[in-house]
PDB file of C-alpha atoms in Angstrom:
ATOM      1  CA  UNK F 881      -3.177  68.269  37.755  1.00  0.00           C
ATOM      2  CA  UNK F 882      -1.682  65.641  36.330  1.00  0.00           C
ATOM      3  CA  UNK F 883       0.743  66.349  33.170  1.00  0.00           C
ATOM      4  CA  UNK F 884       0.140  63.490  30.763  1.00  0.00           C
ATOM      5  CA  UNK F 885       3.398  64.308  29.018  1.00  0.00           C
ATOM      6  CA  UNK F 886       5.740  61.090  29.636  1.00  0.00           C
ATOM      7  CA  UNK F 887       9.294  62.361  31.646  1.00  0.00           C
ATOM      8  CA  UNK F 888      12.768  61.197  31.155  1.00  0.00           C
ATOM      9  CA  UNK F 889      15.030  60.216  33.791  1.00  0.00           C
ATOM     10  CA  UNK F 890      18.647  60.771  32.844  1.00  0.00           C
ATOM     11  CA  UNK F 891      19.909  57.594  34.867  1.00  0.00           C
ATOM     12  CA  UNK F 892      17.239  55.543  32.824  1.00  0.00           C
ATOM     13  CA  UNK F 893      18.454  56.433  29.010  1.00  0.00           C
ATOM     14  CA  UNK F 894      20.869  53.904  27.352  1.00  0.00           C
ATOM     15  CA  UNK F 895      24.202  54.530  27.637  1.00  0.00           C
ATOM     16  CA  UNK F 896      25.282  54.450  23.899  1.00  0.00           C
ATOM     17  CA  UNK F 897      28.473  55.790  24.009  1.00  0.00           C
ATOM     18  CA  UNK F 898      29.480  53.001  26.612  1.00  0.00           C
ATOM     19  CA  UNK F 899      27.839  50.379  23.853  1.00  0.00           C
ATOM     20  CA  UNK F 900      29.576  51.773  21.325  1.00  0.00           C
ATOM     21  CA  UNK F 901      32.777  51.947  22.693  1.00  0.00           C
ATOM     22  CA  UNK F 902      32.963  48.525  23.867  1.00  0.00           C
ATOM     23  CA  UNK F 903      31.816  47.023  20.866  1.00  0.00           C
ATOM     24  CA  UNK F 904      34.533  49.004  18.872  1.00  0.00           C
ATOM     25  CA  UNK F 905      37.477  47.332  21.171  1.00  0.00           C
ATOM     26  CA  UNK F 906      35.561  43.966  21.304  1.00  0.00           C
ATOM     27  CA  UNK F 907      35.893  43.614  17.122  1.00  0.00           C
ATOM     28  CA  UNK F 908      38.991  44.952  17.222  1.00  0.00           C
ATOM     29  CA  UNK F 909      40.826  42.435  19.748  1.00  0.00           C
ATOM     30  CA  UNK F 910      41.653  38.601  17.907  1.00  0.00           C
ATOM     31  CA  UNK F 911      41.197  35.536  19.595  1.00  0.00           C
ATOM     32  CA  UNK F 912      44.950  35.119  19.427  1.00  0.00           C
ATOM     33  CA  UNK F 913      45.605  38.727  21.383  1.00  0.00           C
ATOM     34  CA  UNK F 914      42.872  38.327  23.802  1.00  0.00           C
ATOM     35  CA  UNK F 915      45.594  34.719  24.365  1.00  0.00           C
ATOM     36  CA  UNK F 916      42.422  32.229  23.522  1.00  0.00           C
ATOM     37  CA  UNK F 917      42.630  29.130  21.100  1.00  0.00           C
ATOM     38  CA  UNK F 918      40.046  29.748  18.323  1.00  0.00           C
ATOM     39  CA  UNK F 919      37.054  27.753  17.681  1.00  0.00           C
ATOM     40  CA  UNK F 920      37.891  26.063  13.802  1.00  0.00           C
ATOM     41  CA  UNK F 921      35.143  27.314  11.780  1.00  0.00           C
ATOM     42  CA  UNK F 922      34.070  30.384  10.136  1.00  0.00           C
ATOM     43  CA  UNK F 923      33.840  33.253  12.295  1.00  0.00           C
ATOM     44  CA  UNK F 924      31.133  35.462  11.933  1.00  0.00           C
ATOM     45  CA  UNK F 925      32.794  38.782  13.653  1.00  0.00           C
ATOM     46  CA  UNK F 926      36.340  40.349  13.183  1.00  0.00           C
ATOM     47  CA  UNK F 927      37.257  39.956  16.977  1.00  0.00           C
ATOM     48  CA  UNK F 928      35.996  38.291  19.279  1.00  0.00           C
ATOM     49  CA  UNK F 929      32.399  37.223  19.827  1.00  0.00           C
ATOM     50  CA  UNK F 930      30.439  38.823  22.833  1.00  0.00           C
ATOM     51  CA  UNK F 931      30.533  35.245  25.033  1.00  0.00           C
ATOM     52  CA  UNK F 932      34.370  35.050  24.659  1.00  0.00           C
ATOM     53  CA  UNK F 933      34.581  38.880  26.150  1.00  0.00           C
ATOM     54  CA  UNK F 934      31.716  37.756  29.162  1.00  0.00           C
ATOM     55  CA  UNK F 935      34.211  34.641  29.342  1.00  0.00           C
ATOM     56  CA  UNK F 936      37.639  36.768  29.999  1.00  0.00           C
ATOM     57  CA  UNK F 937      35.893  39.336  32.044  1.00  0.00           C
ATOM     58  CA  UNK F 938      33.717  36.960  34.362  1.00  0.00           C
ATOM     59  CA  UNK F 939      30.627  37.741  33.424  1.00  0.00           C
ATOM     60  CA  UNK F 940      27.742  36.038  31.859  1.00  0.00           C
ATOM     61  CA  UNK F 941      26.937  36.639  28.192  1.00  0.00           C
ATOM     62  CA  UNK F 942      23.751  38.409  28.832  1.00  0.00           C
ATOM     63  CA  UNK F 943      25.186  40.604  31.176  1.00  0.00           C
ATOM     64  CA  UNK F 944      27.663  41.583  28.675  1.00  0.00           C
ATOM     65  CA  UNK F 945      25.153  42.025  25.940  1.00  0.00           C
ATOM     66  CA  UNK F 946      23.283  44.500  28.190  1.00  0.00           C
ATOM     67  CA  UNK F 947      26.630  46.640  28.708  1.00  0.00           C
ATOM     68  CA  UNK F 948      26.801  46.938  24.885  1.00  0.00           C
ATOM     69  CA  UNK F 949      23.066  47.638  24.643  1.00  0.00           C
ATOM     70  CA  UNK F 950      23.782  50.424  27.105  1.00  0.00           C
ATOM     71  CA  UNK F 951      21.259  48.868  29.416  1.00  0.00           C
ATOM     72  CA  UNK F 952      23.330  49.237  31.943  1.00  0.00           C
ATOM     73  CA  UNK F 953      24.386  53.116  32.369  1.00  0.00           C
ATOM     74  CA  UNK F 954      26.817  53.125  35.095  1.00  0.00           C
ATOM     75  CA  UNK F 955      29.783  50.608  35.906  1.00  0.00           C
ATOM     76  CA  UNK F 956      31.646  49.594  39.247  1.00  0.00           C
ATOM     77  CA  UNK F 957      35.280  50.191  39.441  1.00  0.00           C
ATOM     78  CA  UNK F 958      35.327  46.510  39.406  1.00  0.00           C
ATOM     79  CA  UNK F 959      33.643  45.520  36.373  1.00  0.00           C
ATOM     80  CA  UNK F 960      35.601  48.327  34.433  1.00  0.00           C
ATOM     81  CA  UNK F 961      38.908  46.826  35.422  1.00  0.00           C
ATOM     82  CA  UNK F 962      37.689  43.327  34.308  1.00  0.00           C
ATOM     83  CA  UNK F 963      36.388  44.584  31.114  1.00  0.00           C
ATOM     84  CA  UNK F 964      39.796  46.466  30.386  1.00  0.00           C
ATOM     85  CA  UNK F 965      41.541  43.108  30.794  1.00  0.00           C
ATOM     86  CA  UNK F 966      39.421  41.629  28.553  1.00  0.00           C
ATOM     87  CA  UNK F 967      39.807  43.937  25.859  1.00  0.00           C
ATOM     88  CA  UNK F 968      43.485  44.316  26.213  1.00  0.00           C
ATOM     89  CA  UNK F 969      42.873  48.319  26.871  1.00  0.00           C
ATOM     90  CA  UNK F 970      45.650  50.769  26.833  1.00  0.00           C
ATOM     91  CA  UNK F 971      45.733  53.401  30.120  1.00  0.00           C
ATOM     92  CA  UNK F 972      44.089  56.180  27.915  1.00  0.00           C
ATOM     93  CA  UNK F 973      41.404  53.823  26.680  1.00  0.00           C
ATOM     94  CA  UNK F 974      40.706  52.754  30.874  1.00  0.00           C
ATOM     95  CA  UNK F 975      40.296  55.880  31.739  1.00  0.00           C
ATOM     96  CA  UNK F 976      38.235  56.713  28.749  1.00  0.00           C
ATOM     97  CA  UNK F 977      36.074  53.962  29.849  1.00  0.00           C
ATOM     98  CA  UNK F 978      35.466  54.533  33.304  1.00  0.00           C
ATOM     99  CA  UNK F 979      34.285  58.082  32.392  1.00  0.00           C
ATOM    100  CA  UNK F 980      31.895  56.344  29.921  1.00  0.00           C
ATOM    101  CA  UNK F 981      30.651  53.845  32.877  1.00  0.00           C
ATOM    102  CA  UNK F 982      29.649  57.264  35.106  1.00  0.00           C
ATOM    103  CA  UNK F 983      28.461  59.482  32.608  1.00  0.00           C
ATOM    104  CA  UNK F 984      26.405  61.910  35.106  1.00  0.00           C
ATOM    105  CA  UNK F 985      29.846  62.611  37.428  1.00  0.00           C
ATOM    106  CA  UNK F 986      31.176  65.380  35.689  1.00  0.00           C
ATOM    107  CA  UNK F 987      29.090  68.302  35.338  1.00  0.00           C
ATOM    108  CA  UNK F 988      29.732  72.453  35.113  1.00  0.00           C
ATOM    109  CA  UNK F 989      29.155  75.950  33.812  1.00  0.00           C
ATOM    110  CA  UNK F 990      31.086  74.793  29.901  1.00  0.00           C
ATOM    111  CA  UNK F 991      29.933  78.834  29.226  1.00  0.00           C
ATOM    112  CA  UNK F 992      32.152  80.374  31.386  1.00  0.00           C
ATOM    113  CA  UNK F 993      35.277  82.391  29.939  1.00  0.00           C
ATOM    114  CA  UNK F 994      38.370  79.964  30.101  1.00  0.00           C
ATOM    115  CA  UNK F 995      41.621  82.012  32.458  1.00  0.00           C
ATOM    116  CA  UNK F 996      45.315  80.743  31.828  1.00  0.00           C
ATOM    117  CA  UNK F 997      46.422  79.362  34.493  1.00  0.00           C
ATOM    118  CA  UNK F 998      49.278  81.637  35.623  1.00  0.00           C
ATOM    119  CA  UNK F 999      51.657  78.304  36.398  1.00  0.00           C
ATOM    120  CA  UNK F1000      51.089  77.682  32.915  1.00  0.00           C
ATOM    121  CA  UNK F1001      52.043  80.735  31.379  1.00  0.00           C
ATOM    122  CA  UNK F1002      55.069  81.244  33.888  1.00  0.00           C
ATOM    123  CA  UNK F1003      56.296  77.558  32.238  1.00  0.00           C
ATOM    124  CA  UNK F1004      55.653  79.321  28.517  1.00  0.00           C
ATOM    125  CA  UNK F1005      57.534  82.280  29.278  1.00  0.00           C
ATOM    126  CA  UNK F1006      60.506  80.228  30.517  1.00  0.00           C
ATOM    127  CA  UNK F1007      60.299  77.932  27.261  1.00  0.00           C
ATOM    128  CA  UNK F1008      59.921  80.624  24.596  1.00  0.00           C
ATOM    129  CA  UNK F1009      62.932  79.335  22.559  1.00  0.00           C
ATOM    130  CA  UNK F1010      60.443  76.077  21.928  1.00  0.00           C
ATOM    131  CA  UNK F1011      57.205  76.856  20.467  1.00  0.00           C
ATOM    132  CA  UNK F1012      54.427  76.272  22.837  1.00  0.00           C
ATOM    133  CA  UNK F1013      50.851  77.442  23.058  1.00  0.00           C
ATOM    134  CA  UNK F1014      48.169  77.162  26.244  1.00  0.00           C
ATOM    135  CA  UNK F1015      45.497  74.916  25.264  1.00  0.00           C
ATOM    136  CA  UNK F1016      41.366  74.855  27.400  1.00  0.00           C
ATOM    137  CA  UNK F1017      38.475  73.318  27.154  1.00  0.00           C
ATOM    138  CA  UNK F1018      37.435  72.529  23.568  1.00  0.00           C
ATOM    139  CA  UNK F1019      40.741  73.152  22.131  1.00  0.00           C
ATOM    140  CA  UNK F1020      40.326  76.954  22.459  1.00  0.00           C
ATOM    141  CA  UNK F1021      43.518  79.017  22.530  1.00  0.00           C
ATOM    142  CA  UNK F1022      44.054  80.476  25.519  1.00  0.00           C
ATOM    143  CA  UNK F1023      47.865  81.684  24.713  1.00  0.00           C
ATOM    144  CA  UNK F1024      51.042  81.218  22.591  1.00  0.00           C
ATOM    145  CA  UNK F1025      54.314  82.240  22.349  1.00  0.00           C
ATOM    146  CA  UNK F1026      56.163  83.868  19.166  1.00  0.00           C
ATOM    147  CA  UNK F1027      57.736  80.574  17.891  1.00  0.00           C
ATOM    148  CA  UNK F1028      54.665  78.871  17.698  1.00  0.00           C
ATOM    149  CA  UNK F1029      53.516  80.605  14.879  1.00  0.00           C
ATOM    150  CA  UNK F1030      56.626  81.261  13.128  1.00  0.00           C
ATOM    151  CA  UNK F1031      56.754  77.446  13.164  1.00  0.00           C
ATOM    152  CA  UNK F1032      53.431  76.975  11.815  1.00  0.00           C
ATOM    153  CA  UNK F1033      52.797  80.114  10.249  1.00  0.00           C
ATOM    154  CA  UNK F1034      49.771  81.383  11.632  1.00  0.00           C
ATOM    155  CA  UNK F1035      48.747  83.692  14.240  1.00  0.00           C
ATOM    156  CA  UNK F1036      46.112  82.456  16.828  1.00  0.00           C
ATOM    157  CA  UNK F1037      44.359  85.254  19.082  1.00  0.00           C
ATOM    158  CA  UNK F1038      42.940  84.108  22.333  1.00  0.00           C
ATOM    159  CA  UNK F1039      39.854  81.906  21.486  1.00  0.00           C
ATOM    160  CA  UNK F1040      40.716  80.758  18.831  1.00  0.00           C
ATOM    161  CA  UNK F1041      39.861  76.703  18.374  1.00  0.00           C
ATOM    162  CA  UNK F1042      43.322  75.161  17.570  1.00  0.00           C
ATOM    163  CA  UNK F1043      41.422  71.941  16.593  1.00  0.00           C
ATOM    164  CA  UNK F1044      39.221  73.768  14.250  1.00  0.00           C
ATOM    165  CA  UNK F1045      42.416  74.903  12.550  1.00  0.00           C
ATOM    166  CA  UNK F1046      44.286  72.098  12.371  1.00  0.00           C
ATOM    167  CA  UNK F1047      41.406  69.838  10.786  1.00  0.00           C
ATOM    168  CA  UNK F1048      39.735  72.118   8.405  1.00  0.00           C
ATOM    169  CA  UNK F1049      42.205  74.717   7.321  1.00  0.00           C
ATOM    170  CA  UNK F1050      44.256  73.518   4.332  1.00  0.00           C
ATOM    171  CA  UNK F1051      47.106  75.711   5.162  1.00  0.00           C
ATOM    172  CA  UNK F1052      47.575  73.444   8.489  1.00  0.00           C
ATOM    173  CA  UNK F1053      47.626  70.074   5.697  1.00  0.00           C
ATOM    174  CA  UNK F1054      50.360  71.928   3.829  1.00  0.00           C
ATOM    175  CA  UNK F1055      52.416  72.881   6.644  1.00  0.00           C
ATOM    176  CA  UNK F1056      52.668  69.267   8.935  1.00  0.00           C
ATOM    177  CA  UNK F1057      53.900  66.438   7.167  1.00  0.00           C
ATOM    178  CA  UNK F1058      52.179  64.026   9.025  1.00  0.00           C
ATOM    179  CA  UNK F1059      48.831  65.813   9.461  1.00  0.00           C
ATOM    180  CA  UNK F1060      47.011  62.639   9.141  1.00  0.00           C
ATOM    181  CA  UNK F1061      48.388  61.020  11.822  1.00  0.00           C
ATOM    182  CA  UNK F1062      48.352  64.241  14.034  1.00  0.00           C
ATOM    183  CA  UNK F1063      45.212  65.172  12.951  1.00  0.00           C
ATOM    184  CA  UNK F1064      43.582  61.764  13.993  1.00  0.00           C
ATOM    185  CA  UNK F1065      45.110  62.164  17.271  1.00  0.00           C
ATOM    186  CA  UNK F1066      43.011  65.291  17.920  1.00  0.00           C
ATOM    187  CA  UNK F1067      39.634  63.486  16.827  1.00  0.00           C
ATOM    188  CA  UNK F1068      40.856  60.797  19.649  1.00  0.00           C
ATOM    189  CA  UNK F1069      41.407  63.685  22.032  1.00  0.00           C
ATOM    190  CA  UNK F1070      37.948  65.173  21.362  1.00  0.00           C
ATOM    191  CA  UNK F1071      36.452  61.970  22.174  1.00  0.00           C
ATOM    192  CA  UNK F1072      38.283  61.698  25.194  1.00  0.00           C
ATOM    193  CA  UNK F1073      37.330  64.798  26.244  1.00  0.00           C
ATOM    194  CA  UNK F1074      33.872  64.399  25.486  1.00  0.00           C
ATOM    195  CA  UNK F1075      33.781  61.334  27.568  1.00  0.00           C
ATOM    196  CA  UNK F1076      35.030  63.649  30.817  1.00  0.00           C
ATOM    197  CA  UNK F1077      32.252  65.950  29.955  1.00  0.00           C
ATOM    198  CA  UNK F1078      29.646  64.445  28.025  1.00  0.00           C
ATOM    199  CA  UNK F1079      27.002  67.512  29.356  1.00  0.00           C
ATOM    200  CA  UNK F1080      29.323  70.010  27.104  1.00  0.00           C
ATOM    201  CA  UNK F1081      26.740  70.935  24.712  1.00  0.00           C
ATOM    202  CA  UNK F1082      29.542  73.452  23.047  1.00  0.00           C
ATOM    203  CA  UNK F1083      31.697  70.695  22.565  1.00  0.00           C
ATOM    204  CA  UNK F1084      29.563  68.028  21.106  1.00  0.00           C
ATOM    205  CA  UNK F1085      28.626  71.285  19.124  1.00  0.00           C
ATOM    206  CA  UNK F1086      31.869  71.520  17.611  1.00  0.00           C
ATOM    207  CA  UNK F1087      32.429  67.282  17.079  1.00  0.00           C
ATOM    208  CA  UNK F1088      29.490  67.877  15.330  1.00  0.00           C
ATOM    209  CA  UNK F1089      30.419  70.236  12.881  1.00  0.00           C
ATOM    210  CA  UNK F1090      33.782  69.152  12.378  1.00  0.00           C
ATOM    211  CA  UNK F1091      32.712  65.875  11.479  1.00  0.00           C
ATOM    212  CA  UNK F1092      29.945  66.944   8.800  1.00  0.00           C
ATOM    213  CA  UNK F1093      32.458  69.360   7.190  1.00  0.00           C
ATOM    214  CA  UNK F1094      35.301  66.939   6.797  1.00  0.00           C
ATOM    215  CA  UNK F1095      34.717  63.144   5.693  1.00  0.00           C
ATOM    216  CA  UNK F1096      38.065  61.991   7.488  1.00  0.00           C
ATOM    217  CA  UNK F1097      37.466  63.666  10.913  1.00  0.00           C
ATOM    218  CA  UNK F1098      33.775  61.185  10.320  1.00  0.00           C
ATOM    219  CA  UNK F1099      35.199  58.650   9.693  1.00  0.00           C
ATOM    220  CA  UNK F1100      38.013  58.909  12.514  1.00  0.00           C
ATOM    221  CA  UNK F1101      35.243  59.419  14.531  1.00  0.00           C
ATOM    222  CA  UNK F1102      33.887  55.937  13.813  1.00  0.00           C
ATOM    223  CA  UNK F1103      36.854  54.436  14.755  1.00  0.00           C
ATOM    224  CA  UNK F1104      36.049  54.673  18.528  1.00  0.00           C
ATOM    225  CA  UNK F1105      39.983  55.905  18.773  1.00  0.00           C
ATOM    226  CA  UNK F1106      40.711  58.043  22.521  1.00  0.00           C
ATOM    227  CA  UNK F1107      44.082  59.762  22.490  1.00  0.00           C
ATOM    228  CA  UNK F1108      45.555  61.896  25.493  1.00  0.00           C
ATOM    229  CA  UNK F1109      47.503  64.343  23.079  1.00  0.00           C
ATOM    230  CA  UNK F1110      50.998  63.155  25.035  1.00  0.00           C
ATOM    231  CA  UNK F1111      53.906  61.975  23.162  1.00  0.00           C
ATOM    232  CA  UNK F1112      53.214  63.096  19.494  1.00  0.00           C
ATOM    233  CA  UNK F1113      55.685  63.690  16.608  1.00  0.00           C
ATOM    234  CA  UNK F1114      55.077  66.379  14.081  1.00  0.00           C
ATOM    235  CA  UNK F1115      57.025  66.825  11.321  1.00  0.00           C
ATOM    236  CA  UNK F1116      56.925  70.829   9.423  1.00  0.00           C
ATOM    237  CA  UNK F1117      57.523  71.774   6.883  1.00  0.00           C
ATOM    238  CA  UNK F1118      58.811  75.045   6.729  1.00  0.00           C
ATOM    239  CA  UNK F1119      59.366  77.309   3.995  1.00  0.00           C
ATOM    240  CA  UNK F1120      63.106  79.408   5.294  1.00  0.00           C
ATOM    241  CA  UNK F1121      63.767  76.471   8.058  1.00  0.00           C
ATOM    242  CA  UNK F1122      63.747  73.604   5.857  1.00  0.00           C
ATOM    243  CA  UNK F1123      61.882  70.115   7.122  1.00  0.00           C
ATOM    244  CA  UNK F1124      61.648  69.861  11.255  1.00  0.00           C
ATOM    245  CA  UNK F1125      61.021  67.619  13.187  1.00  0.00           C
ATOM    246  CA  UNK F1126      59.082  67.810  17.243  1.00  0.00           C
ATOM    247  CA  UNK F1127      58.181  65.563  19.768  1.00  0.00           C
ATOM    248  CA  UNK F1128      54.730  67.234  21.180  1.00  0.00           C
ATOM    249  CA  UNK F1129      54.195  66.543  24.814  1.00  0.00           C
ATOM    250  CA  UNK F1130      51.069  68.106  26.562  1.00  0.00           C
ATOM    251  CA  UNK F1131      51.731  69.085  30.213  1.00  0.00           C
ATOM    252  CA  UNK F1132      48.685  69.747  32.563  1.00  0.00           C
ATOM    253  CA  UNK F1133      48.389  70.662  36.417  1.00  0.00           C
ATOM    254  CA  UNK F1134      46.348  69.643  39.066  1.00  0.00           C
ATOM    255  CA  UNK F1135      44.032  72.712  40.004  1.00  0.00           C
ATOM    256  CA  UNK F1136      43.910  72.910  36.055  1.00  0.00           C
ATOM    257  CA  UNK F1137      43.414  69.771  34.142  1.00  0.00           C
ATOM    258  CA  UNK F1138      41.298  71.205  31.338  1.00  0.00           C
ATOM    259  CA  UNK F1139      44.004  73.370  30.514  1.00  0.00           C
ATOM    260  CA  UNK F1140      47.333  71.628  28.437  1.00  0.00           C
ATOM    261  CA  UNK F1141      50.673  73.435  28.198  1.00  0.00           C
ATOM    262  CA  UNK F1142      51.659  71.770  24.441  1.00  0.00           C
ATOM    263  CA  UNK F1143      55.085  71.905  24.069  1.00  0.00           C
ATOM    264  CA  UNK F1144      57.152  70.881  20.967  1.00  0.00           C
ATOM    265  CA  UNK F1145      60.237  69.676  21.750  1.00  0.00           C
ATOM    266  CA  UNK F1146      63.359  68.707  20.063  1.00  0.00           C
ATOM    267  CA  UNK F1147      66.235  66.455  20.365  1.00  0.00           C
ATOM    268  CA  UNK F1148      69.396  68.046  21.059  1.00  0.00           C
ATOM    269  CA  UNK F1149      71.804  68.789  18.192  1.00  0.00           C
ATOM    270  CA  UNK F1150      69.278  67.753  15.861  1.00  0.00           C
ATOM    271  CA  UNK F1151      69.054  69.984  12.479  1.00  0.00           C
ATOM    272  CA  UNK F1152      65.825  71.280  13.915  1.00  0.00           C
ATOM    273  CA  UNK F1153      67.407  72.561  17.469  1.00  0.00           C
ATOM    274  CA  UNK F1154      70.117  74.053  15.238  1.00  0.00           C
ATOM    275  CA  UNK F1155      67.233  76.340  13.068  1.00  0.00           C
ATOM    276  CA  UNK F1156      65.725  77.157  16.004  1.00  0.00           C
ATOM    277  CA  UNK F1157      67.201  80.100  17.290  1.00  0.00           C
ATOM    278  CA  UNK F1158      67.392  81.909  13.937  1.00  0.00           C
ATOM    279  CA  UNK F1159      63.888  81.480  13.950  1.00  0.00           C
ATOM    280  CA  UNK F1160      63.463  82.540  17.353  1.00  0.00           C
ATOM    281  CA  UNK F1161      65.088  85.425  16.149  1.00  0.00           C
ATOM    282  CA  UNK F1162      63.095  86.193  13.148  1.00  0.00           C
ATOM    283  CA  UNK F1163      59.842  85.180  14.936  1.00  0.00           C
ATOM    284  CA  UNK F1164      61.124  88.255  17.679  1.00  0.00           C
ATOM    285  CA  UNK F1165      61.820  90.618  14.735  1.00  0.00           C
ATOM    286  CA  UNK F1166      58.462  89.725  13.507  1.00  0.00           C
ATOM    287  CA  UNK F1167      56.422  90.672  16.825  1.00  0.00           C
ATOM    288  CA  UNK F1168      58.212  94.248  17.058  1.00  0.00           C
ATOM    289  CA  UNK F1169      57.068  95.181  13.704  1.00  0.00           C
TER     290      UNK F1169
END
């Protein structure tokens, strides 16, 4: 019998995170940094105007509408390259954009129970006068290391969502310095991750509800911003250790990229590698009881 209900084909719905995206970097970009002479006149857009991206990326203007329309749900190696060009994209922002341009590549069980890799934790164990935690999918804890939270001052048990932490608990605002600019680096990294594994109901779950409880994490989400969690400074302030200062770096291996080994490192001789082993020491004290 025939079912009169009307059927969806995934490779037939618009690809509006690919729209979006584009459009974000397209009215961010000036004539001047995209290297073209401007048009005198009044410009209607803050960047540049859809014809001048089809120009730079050798396409025609209605084939470039489409890709912002999300008419077009999957892109060639080739056409992503040409678009990054044209829109002056960093590396993370490529790569964020040729998982966008093959949204249906990526698929798994997201409900499975997340294992630290033992690499990881072999690394951790050899670094435990840095703080350093074990990052998975989501954000979720998956280990940490006694520093860690004497230099933040919590305690995270296995599961726990780091990112949920960090953007809605006001103790993590009182404790980093520069919790804005950290803090919008994690919304960047969500939507990176998200566009590796769009079909992560759990973590568009959590996007969600991060972004209705907190009006910044909204309207970093807005932004269209992709980070890769590499290379961040956070600044502490600590209540015995005084103000400190880390360089974060995220380390990852093959047979594990969803997992992150965060480590916060310092420069050598600094006033913060000089604290660090008394609080190594007190952190130590702290876990035998």
């Amino acid at each position: 019998m025939h079912d009169p209900r009307p059927t969806t084909d995934r490779r037939s719905r618009p690809n509006v995170a690919l729209g979006a995206f584009l459009r974000s970097r397209r009215d961010r970009l000036t004539p001047a940094q995209a290297g073209l002479h401007p048009v005198p006149g009044l410009r209607r857009v803050p960047g540049l105007r859809k014809e001048e991206v089809a120009g730079l990326a050798g396409i025609s203007p209605d084939h470039y509408s489409r890709l912002e329309q999300g008419r077009q749900r999957t892109l060639s190696d080739d056409l992503c390259e040409a678009l990054a060009l044209a829109l002056n994209l960093t590396d993370v922002e490529r790569k964020h954009l040729r998982s966008l341009a093959d949204p249906g590549s990526r698929r798994g069980s997201w409900d499975r129970p997340q294992q630290p890799e033992p690499g990881l934790l072999r690394v951790m164990t050899a670094l435990d006068h840095l703080p350093a935690l074990l990052l998975g999918r989501r954000s979720d804890v998956l280990a940490t290391n006694a520093l860690l939270a004497e230099t933040l001052g919590v305690t995270f048990e296995a599961g726990t969502s780091f990112v949920r932490w960090l953007l809605l608990d006001e103790a993590a605002r009182a404790r980093i310095v520069n919790w804005t600019d950290y803090a919008r680096a994690a919304v960047g990294a969500l939507r990176y991750e998200l566009g590796r594994y769009p079909h992560d109901r759990a973590l568009a779950a959590l996007i969600k509800d991060l972004r209705a409880r907190d009006p910044d994490v909204d309207r970093w989400w807005h932004d269209q911003g992709v980070t890769d969690r590499t290379s961040v400074t956070k600044r502490i302030a600590h209540p015995t250790g005084g103000p400190l200062e880390f360089g974060v770096e995220a380390v990852t291996l093959p047979q594990s990229s969803d997992q992150q080994l965060v480590i916060y490192t310092v420069e050598p001789d600094s006033p913060t590698a000089r604290v660090l082993p008394l609080m190594h020491s007190s952190a130590l004290q702290a876990a035998r009881g």
